[in-house]
N, CA and C of each residue as an Amber inpcrd file, in Angstrom:
protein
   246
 189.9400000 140.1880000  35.0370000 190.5760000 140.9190000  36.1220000
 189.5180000 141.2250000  37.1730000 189.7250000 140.6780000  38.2420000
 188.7030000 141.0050000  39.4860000 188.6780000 142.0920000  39.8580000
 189.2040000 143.2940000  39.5260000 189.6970000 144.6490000  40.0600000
 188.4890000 145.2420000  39.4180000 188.2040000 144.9760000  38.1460000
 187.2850000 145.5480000  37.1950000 185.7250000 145.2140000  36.7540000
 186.0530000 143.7320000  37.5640000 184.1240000 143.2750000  38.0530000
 183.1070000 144.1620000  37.9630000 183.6270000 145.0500000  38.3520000
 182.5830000 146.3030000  39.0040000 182.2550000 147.2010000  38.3480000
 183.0030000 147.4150000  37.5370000 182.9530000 148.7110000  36.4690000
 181.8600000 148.7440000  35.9620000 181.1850000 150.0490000  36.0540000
 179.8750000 150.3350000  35.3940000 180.5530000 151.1390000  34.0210000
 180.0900000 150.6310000  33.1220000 180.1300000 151.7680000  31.7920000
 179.0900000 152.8920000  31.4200000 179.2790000 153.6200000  31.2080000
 178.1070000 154.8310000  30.4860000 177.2350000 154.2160000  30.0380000
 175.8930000 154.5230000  30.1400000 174.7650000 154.0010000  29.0120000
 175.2160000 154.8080000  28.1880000 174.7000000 153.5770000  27.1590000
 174.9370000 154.1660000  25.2240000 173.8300000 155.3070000  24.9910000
 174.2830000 156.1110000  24.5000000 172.9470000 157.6300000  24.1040000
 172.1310000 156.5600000  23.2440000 170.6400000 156.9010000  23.2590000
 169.9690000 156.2740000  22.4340000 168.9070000 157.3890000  22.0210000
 169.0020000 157.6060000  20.4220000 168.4800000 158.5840000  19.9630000
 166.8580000 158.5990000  19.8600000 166.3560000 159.2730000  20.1330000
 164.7710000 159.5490000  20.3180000 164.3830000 159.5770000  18.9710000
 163.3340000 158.2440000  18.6490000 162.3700000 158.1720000  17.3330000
 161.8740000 159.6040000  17.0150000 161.8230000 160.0650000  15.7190000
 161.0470000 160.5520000  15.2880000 159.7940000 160.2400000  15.6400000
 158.7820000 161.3380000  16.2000000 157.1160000 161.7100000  16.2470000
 156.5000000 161.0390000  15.3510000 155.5520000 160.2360000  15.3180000
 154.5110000 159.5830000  14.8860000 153.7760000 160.9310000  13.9470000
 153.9180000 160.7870000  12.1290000 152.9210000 162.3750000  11.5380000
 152.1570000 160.6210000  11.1170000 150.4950000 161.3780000  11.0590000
 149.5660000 160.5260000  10.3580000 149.3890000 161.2750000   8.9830000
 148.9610000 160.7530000   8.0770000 148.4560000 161.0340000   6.5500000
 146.7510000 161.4910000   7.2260000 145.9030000 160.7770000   7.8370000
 144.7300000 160.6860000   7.9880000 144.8670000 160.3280000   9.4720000
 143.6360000 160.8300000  10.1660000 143.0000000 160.5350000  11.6150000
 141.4420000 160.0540000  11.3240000 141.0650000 159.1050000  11.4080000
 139.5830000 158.8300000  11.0920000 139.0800000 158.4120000  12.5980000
 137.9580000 159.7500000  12.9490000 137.4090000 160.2280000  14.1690000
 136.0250000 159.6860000  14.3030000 135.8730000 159.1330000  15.1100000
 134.0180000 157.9160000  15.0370000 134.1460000 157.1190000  13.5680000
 135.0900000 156.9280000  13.2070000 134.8370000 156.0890000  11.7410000
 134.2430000 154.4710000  11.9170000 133.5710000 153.9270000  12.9120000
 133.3330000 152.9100000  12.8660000 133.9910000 151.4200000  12.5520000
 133.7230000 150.8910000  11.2870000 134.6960000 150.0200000  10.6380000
 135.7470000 150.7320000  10.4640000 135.8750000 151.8200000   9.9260000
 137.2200000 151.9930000   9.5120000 137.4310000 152.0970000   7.7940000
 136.3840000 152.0880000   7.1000000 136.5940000 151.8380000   5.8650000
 137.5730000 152.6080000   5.2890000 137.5950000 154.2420000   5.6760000
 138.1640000 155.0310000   4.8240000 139.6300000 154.9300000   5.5080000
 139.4870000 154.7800000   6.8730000 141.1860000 154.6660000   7.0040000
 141.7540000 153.0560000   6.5710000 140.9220000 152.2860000   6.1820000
 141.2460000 150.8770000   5.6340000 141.6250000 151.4350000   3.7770000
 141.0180000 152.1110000   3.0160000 141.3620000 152.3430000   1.7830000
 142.5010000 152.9370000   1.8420000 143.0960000 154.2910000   2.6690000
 143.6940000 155.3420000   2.5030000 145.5720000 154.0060000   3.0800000
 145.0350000 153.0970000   3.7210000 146.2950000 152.1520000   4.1390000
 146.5880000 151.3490000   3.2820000 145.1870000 150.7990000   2.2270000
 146.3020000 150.2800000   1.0420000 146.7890000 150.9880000   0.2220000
 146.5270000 152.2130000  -0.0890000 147.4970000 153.4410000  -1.1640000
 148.8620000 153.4560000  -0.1720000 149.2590000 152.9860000   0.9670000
 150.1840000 153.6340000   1.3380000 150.1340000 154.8580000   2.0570000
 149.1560000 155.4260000   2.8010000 149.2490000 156.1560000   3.4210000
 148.9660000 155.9370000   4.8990000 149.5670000 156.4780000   5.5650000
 149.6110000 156.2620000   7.1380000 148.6940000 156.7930000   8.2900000
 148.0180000 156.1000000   8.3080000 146.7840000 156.8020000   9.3290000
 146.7660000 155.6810000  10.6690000 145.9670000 156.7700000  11.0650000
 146.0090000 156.5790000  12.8460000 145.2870000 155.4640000  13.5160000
 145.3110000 154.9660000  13.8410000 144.1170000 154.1070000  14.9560000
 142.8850000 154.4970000  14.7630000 141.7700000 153.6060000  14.3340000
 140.3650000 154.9630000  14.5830000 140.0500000 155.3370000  16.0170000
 139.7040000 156.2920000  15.7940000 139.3820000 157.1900000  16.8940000
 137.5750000 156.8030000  17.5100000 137.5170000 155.7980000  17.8170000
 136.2900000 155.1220000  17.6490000 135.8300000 153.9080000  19.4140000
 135.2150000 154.5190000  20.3380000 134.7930000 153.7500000  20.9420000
 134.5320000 152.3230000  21.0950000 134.2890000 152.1220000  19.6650000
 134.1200000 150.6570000  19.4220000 135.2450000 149.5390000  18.7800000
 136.1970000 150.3500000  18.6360000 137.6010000 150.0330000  18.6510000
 138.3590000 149.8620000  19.5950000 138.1510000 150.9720000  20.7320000
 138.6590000 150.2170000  22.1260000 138.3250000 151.3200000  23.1600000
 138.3290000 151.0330000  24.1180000 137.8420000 151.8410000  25.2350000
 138.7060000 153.1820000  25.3430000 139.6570000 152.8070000  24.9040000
 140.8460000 154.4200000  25.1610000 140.6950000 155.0680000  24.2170000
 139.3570000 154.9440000  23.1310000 139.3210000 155.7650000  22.1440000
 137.6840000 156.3710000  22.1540000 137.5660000 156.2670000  23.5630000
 135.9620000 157.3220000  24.1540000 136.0790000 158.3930000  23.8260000
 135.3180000 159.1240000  22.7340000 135.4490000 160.3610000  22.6460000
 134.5610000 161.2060000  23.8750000 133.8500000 160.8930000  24.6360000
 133.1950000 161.4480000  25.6350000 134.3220000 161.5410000  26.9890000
 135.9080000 160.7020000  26.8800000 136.6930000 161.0760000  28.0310000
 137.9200000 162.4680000  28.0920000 137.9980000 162.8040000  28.8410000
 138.5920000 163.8250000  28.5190000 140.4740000 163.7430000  27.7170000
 141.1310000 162.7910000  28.2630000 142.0800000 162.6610000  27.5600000
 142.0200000 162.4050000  26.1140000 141.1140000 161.7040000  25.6040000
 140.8600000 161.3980000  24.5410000 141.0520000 162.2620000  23.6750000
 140.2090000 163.5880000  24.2200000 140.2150000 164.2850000  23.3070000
 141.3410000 165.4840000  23.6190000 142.0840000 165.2950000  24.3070000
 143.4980000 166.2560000  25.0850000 144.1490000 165.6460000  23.8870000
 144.4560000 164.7230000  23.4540000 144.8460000 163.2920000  22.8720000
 145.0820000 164.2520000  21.2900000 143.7700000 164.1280000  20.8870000
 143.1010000 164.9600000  19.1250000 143.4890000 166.1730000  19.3560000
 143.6160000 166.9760000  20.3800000 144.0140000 168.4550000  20.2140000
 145.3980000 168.3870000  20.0330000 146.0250000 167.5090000  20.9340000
 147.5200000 167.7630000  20.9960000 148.0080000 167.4160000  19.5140000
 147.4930000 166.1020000  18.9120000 147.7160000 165.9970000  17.2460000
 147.8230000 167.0090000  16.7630000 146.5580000 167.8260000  16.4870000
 146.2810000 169.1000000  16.0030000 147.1640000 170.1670000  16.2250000
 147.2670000 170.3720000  17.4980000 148.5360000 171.8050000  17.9830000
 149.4140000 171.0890000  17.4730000 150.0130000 170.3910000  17.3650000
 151.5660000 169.9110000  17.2520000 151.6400000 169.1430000  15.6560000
 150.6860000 169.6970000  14.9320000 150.3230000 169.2860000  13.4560000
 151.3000000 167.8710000  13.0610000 150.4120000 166.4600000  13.4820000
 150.6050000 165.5380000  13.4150000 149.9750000 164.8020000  12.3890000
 149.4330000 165.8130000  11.3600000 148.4600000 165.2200000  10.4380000
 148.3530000 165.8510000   9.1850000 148.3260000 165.1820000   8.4700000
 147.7860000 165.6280000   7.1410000 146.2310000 166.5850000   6.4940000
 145.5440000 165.0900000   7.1110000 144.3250000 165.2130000   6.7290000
 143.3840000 164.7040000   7.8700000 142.1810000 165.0730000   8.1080000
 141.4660000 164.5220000   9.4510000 139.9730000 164.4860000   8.5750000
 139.1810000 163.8810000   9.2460000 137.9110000 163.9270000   8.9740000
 137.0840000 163.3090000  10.0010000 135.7060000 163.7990000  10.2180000
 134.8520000 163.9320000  11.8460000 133.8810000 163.0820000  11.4510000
């Protein structure tokens, strides 16, 4: 029906994921060993928090670490270690 070409429908509600909780945050961990062990038990940890992992993980920039606090205030974690 050409009358109805046009019809826009509602966007479908699309429900907002659940928040990312980590088991572990491993902070300057380098390789990664301990958040590499704690991922084969099955537990869920974060990205390392490690410069040499990638540039958006400078702990000397300021978001970075806006970044680790907000985890913290908004208790996104289990367990952390520095």
């Amino acid at each position: 029906d050409f009358d109805n070409i046009f019809e826009v429908e509602p966007p479908a509600s699309v429900e907002r994921p659940l928040a990312q909780k980590y088991d572990f945050i491993e902070v300057c961990g380098g390789n990664g060993v301990i958040s590499a062990a704690l991922a084969e038990l099955g537990y869920v940890v974060d990205p390392i928090i490690d410069i040499n992992c990638s540039h958006h993980y400078d702990m000397t920039k300021l978001r970075t670490l806006e970044w680790l606090i907000f985890l913290i205030k908004e208790d996104r974690y289990d367990l952390a270690t520095g």
